[in-house]
Short mmCIF file of C-alpha atoms and ligand atoms in Angstrom, two decimals:
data_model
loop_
_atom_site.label_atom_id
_atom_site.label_comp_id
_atom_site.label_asym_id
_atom_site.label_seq_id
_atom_site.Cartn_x
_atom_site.Cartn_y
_atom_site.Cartn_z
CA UNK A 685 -4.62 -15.15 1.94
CA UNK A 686 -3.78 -17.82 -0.16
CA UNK A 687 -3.39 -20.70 1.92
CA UNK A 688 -7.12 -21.61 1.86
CA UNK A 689 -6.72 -22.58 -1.92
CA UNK A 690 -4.77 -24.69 -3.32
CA UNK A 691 -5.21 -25.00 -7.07
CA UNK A 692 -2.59 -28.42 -6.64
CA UNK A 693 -5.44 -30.26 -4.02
CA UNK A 694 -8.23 -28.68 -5.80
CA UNK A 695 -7.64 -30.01 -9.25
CA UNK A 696 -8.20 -34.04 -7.87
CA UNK A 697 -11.60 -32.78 -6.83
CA UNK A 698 -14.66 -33.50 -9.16
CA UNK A 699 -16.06 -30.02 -10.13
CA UNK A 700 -19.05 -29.28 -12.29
CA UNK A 701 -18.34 -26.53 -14.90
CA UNK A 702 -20.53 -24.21 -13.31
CA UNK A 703 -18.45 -24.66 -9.86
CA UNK A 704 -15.39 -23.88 -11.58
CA UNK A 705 -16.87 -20.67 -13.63
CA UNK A 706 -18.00 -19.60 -9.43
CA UNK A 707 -14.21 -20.50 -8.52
CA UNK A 708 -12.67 -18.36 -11.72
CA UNK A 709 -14.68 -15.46 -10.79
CA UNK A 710 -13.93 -15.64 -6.97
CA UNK A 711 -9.95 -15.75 -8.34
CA UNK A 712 -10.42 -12.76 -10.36
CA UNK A 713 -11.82 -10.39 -7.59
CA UNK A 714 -9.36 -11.93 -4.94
CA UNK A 715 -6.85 -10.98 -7.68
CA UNK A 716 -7.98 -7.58 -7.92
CA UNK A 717 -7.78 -5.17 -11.12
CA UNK A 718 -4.11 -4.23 -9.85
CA UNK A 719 -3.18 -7.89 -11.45
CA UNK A 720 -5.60 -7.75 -14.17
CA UNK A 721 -6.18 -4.11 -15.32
CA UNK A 722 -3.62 -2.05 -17.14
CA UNK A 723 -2.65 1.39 -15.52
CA UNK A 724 -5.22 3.87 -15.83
CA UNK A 725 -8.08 1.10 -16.11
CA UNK A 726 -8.65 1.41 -12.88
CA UNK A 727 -12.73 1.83 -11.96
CA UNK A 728 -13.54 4.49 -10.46
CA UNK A 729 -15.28 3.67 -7.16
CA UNK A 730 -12.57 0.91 -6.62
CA UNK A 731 -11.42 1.18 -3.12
CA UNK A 732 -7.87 1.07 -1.99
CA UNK A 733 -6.66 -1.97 0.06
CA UNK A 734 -3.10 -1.32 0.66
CA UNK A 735 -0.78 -4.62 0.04
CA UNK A 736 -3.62 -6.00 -2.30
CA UNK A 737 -3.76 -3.63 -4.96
CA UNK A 738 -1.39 -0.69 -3.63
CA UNK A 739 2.00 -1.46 -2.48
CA UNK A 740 4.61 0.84 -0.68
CA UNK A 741 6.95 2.36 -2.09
CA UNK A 742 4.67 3.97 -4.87
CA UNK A 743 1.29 3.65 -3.52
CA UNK A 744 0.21 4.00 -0.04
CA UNK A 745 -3.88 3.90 0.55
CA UNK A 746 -5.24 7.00 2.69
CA UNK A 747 -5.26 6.26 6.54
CA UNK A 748 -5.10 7.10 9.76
CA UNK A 749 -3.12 4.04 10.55
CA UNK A 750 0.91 4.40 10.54
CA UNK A 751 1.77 2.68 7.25
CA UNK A 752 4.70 0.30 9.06
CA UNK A 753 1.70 -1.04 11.27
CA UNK A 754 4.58 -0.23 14.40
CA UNK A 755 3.69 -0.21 17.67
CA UNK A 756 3.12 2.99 19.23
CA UNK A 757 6.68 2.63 20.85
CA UNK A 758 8.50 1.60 17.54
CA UNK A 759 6.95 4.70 15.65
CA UNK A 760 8.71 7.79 15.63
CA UNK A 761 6.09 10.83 15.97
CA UNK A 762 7.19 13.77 12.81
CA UNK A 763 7.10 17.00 13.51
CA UNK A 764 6.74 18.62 10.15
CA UNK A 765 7.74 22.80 10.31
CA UNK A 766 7.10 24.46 6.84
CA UNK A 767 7.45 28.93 6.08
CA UNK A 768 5.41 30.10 3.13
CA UNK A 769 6.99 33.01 0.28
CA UNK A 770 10.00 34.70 0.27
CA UNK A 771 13.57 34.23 1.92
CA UNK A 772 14.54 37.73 3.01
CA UNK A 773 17.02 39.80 4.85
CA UNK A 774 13.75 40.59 7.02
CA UNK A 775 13.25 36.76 7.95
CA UNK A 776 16.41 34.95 7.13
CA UNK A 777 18.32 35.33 10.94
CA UNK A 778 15.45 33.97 12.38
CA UNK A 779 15.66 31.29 9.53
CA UNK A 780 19.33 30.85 10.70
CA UNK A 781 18.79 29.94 14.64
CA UNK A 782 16.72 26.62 13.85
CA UNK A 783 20.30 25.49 12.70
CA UNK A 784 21.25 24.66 16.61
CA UNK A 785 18.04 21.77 16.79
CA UNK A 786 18.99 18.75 16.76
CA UNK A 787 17.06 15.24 16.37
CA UNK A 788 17.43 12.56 18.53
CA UNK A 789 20.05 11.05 16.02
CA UNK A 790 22.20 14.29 16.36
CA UNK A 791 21.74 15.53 12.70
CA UNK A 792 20.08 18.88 12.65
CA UNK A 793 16.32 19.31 11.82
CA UNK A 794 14.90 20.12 9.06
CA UNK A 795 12.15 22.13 7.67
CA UNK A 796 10.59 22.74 4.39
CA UNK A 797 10.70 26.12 2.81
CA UNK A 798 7.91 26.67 0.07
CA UNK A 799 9.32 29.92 -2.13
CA UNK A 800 7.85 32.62 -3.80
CA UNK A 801 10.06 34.86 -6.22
CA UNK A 802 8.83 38.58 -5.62
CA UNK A 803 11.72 40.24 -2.89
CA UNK A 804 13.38 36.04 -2.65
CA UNK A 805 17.26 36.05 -2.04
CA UNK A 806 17.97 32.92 -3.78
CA UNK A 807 21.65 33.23 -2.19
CA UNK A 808 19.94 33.00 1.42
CA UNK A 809 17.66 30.00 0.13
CA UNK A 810 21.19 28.19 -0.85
CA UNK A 811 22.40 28.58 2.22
CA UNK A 812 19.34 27.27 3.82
CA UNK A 813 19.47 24.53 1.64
CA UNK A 814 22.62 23.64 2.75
CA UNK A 815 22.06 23.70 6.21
CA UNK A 816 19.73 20.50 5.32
CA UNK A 817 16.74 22.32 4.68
CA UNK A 818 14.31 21.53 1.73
CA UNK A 819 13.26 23.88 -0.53
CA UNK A 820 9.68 23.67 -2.08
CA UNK A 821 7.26 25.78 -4.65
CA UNK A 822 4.80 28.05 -3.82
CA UNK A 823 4.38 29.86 -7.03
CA UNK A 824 6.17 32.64 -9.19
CA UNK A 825 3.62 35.33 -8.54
CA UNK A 826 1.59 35.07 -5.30
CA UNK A 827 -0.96 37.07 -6.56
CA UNK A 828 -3.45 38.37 -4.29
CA UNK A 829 -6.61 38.07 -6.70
CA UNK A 830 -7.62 34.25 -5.82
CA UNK A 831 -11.30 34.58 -7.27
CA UNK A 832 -9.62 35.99 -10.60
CA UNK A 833 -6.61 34.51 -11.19
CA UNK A 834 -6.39 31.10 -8.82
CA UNK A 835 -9.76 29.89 -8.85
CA UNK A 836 -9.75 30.11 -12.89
CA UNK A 837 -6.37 29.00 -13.38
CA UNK A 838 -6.05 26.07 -15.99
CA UNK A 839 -3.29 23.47 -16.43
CA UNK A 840 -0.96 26.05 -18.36
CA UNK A 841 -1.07 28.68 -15.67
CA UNK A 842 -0.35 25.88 -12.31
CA UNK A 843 2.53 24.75 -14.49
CA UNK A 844 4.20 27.98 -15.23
CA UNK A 845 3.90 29.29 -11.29
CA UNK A 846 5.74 25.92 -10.22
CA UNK A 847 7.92 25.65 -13.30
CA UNK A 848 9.32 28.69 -13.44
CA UNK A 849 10.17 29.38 -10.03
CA UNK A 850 12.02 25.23 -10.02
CA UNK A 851 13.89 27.02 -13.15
CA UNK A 852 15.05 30.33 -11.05
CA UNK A 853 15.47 28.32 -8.07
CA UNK A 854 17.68 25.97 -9.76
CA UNK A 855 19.36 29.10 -12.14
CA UNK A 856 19.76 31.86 -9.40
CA UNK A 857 19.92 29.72 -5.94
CA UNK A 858 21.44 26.94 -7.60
CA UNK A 859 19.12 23.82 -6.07
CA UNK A 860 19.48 20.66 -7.96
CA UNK A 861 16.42 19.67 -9.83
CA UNK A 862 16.34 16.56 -8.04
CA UNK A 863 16.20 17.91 -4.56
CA UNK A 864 12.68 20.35 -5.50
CA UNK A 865 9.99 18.32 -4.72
CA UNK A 866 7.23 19.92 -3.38
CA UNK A 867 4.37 22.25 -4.02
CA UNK A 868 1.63 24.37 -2.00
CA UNK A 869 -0.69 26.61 -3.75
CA UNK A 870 -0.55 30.14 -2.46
CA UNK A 871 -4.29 30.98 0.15
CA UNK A 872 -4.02 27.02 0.10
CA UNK A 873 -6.34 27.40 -2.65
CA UNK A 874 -6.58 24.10 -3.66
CA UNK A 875 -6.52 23.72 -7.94
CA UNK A 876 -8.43 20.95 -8.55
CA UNK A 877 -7.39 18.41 -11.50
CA UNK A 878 -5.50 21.22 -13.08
CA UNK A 879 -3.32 21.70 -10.48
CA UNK A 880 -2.95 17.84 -9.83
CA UNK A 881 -2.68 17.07 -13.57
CA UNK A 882 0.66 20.09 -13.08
CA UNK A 883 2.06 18.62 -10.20
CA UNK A 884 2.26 14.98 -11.76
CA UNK A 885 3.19 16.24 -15.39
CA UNK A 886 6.15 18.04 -13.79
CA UNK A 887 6.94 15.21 -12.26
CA UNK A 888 6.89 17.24 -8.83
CA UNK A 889 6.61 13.78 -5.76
CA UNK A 890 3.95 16.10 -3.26
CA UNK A 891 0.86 18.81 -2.93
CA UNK A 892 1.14 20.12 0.65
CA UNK A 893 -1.82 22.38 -0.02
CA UNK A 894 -4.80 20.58 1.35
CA UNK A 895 -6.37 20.94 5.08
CA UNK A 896 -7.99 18.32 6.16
CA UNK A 897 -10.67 19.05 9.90
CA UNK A 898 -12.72 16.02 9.65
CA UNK A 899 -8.90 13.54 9.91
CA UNK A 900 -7.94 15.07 13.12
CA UNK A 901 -7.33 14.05 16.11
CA UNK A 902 -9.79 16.47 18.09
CA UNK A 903 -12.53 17.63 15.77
CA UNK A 904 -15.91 16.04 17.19
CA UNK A 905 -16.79 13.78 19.66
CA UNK A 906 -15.25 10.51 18.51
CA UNK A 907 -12.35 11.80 16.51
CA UNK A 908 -11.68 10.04 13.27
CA UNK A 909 -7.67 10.47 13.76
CA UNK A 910 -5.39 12.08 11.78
CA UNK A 911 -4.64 11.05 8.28
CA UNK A 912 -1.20 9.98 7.08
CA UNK A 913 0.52 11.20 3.83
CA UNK A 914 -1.20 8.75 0.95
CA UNK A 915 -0.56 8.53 -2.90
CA UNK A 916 -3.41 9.72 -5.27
CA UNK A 917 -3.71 6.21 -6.95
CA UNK A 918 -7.25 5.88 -5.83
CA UNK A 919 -9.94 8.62 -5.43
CA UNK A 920 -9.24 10.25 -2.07
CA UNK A 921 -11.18 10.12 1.16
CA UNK A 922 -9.87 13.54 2.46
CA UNK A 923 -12.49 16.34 2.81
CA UNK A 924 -12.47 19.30 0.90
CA UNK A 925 -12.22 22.26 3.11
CA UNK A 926 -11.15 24.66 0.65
CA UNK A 927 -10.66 25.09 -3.34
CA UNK A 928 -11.17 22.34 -5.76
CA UNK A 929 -10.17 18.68 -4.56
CA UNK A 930 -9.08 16.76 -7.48
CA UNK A 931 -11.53 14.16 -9.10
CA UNK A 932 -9.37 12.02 -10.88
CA UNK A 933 -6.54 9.45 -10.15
CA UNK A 934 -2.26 10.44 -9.94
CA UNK A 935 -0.72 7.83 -9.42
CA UNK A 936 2.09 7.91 -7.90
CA UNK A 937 1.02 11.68 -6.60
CA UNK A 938 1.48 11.96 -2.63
CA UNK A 939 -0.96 14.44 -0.63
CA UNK A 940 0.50 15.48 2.49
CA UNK A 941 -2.64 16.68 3.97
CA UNK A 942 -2.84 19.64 6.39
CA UNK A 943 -4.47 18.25 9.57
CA UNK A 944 -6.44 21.02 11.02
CA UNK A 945 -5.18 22.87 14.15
CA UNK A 946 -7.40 23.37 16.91
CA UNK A 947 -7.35 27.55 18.06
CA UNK A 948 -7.93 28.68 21.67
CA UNK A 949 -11.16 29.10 20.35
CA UNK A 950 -12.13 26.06 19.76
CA UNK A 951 -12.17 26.43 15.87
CA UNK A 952 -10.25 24.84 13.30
CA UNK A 953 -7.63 26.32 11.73
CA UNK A 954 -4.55 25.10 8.61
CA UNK A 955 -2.30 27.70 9.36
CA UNK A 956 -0.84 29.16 12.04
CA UNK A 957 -1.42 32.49 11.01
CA UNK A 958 -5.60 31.65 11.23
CA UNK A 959 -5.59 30.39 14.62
CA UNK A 960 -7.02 32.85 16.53
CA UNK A 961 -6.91 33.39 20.43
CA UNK A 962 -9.62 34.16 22.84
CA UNK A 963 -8.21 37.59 23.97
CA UNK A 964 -4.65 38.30 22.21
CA UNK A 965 -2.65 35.39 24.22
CA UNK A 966 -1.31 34.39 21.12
CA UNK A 967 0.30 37.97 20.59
CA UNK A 968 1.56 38.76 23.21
CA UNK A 969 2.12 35.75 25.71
CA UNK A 970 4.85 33.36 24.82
CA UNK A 971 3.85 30.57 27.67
CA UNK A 972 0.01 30.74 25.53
CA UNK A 973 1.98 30.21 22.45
CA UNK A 974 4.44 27.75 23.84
CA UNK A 975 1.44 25.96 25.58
CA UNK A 976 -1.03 26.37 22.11
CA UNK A 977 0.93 24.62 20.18
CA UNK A 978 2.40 22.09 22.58
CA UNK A 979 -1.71 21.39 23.00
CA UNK A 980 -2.20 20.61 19.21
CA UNK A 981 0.88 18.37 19.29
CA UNK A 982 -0.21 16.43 22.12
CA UNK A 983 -3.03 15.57 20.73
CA UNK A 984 -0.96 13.49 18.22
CA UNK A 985 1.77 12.43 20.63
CA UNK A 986 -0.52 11.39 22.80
CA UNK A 987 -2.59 8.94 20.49
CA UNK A 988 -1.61 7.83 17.04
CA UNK A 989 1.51 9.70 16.79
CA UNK A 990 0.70 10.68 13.29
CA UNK A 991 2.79 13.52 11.92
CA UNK A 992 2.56 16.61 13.41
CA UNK A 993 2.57 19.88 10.93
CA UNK A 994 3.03 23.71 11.64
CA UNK A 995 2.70 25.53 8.72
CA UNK A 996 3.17 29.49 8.84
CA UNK A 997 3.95 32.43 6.95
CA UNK A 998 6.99 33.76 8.38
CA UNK A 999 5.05 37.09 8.62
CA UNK A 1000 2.80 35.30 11.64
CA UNK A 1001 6.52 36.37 13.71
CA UNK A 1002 6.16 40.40 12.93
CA UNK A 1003 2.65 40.99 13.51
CA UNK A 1004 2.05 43.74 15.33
CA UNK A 1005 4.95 45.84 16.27
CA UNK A 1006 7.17 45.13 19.45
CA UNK A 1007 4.96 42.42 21.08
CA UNK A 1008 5.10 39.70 18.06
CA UNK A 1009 8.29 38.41 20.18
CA UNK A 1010 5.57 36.57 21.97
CA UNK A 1011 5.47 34.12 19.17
CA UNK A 1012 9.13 34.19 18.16
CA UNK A 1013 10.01 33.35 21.65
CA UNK A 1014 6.52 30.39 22.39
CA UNK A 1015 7.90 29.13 18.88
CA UNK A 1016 11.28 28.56 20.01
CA UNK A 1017 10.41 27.04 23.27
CA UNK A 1018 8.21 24.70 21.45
CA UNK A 1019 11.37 23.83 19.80
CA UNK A 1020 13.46 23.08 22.88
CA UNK A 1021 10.67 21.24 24.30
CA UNK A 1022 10.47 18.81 20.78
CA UNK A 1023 14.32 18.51 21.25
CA UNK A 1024 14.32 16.75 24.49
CA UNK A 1025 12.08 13.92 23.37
CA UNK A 1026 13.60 10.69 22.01
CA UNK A 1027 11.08 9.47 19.80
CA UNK A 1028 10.52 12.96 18.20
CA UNK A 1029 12.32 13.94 14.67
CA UNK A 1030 11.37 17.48 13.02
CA UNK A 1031 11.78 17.01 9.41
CA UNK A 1032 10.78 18.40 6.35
CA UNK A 1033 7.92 16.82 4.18
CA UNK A 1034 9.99 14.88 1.77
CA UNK A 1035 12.17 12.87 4.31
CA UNK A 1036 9.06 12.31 5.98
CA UNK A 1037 7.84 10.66 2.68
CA UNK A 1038 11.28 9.08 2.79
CA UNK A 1039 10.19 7.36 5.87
CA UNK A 1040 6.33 6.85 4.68
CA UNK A 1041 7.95 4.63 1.81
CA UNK A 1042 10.19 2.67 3.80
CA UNK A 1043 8.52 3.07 7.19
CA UNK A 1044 11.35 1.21 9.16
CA UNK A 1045 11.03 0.93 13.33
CA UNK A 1046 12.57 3.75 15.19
CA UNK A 1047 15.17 1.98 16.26
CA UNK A 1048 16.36 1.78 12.37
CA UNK A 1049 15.90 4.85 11.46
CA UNK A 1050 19.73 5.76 10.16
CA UNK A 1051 19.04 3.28 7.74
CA UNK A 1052 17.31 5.45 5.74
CA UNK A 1053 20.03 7.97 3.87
CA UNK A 1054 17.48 10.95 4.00
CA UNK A 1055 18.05 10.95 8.24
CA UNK A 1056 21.96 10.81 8.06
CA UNK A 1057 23.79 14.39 8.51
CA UNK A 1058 23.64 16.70 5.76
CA UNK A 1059 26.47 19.80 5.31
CA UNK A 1060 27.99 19.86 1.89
CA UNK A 1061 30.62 23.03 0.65
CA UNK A 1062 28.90 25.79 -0.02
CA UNK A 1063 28.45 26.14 -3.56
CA UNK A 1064 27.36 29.68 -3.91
CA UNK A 1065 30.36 31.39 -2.16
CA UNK A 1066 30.24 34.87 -5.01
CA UNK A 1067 27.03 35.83 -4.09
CA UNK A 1068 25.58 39.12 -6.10
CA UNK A 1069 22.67 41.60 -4.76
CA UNK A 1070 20.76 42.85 -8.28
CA UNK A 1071 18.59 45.84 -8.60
CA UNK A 1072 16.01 45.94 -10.74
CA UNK A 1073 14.47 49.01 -11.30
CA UNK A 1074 11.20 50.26 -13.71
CA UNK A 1075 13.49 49.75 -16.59
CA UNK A 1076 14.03 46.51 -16.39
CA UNK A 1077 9.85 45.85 -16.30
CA UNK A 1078 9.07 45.46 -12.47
CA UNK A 1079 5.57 43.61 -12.29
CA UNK A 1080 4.70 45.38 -9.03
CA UNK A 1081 4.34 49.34 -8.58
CA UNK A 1082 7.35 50.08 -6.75
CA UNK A 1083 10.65 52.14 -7.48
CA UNK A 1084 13.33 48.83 -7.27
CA UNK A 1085 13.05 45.21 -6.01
CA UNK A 1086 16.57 43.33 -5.13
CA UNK A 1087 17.56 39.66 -5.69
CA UNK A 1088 20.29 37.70 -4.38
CA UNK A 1089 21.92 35.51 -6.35
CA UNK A 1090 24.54 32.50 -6.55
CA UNK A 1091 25.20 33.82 -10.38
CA UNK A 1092 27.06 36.72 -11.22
CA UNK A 1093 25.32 38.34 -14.49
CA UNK A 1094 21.80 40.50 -13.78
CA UNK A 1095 19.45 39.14 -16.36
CA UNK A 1096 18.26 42.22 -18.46
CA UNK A 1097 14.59 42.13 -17.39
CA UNK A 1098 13.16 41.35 -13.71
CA UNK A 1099 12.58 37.60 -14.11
CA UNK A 1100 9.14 36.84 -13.83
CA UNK A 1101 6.31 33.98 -14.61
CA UNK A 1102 7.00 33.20 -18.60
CA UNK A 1103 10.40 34.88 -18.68
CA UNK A 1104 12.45 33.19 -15.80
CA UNK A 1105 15.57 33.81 -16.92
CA UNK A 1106 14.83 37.88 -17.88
CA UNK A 1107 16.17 37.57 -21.19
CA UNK A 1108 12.61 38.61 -22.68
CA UNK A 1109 11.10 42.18 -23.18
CA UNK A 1110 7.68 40.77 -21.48
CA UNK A 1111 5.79 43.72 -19.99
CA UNK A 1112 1.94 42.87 -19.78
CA UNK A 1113 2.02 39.87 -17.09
ZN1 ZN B 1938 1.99 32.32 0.74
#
């Protein structure tokens, strides 16, 4: 962009004053405020021109263009898997079997788990961590009341639901600090500046919390594509579908938006557990499960080979008695199918952003240490089942809840939000 003007050349030329006060203000908006403007001075309906005043790896501009500019045939296509709430004896062998997938590099696949605390085994969540999976926040509480408690919560509250749970996480399951990353509000309510201003004051990298419909690509006629993580150093361009969206700047913040599934009803849906089916295929059929979601994928595969998210409670697997199989099974073979594809790599969200920040050609991709092979020594080998009972303040109505644990000592009091380590006498949270 510079070649045009050369201030060398320019300087024999005869200029008349008011010519050069036209050529100083031409430099300063070429230059841009990123050049000019300290952090934070930043206007706000400045738009975001990645490479000109947002470079890689700390910003990355909103779009629904690949951010290495690769080919189609130089650009891996992400598969991004994510389970919501708590590791469990219930949920953890299925949790297991994902272990035998490998990517096309022959390191296992990944997926992101985002925890809550009520019923979590944090020994089960160090294994899983081990096995290469990431381990993420989705709050301390989960409580049910979103009108009451999410919708109103301020700063204080977001940061105690993800701080807390990083501090048990890191205390019970024994997860560096370093390695928790993430964060999705529980009902994907979406927290607004409070939550943002959290996420970046914790210094957490991602939100995984926000669905995008109208950055798909299916919704509408002429589709505007599916958008690509993107850093929060300009106001976004996402729709809000649900919650607050944030109004403000955070810079260096990344949004891995939730690009809208499209149901065998032809409506949009975030999660798999809202995608509905026309009769109960998606019950009870595994070839309309298998075939559903190998639908929704294709329509990313087959085009701009953004990344491709399924994002599911693992309770979507044990609906409805005996026939929920259905979805264990369509799940799976969606699995096997992903496997056999070369330019396919099922990884959790932060070695996707690994790749978003250094978005090297498929061919290349073991240069980035996040893909390598992952299986350290287990380093919660004495693992301990606690009961807590109603004497050691449960905060639900029930007789006992159990934790696993990497540590050996029962804290006195059923850790909770504000008392993560149980050494408090807290009873009215
Ligand atoms: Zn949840």
């Amino acid at each position: 962009m510079w070649s045009w003007w050369d201030p060398g050349s320019r300087r024999q030329r005869v200029f008349s004053e008011e010519m050069e006060c036209r050529w100083s203000l031409l430099l300063l908006l070429l230059l841009g405020s990123s050049a000019l403007a300290k952090p934070g001075a930043r206007s706000g309906d400045e738009e975001c021109q990645q490479n000109v005043n947002c470079f890689l790896p700390d910003c990355l501009c909103a779009s629904t263009e690949n951010p290495g500019n690769l080919p189609l045939d130089q650009l891996p296509q992400f598969v991004v898997l994510t389970f919501d709430d708590a590791v469990t004896p219930t949920n953890y062998e299925f949790y297991l079997t994902f272990k035998d997938f490998l990517n096309p590099n022959y390191c296992r696949i990944s997926m992101t788990f985002f925890v809550t605390h009520l019923y979590n085994y944090y020994d089960m969540v160090n294994e899983l961590h081990r096995l290469g999976h990431e381990i993420a926040l989705h709050s301390v509480t989960h409580k049910d009341d979103v009108d009451n408690y999410w919708r109103v919560a301020n700063q204080s509250v977001w940061e105690h639901e993800m701080a807390d749970l990083k501090t048990m996480l890191e205390t019970y399951a024994r997860i560096p600090a370093e390695d928790i990353k993430g964060w999705r509000a529980p009902f994907l309510e979406v927290g607004g500046d409070e939550m943002f201003s959290a996420i970046t004051d914790l210094g957490l990298q991602y939100d995984c919390t926000w669905p995008t419909l109208h950055y798909t690509n299916w919704f509408d006629t002429e589709p505007l594509g599916a958008l690509w993580p993107y850093t929060l150093d300009f106001p976004s361009i996402q729709d809000c579908q649900l919650g607050r969206c944030p109004t403000q700047i955070y810079e260096g913040t990344w949004v891995m938006p939730m690009v809208d599934l499209e149901d065998n009803t032809g409506q949009p849906c975030a999660m798999l557990d809202a995608c509905n089916s026309l009769e109960n295929e998606l019950l009870v059929d595994p070839d309309a499960v298998e075939s559903f979601l190998r639908r929704n994928f294709e329509y990313n595969y087959n085009s701009t080979k953004a990344p491709f998210g399924l994002y599911v409670h693992h309770s979507w697997f044990y609906e409805g008695g005996n026939s929920t199989d259905a979805r264990r099974v369509g799940y799976t073979r969606f699995l096997e199918y992903l496997s056999k594809l070369e330019d396919v790599y099922v990884v959790s969200v932060d070695r996707l952003l690994a790749w978003v920040k250094n978005p090297v050609p498929l061919d290349d991709i073991d240069s980035i240490d996040e893909f390598g092979c992952y299986e350290p020594e287990s380093n919660c080998v004495d693992t301990k089942i606690f009961k807590f009972t109603t004497e050691n303040n449960l905060p639900v109505e029930v007789d006992a809840i159990y934790m696993g644990s990497c540590t050996l000592v029962q804290p006195k009091y059923y850790p909770w939000i504000y008392n993560p380590l149980g050494d408090q006498n807290i009873t009215d949270v």
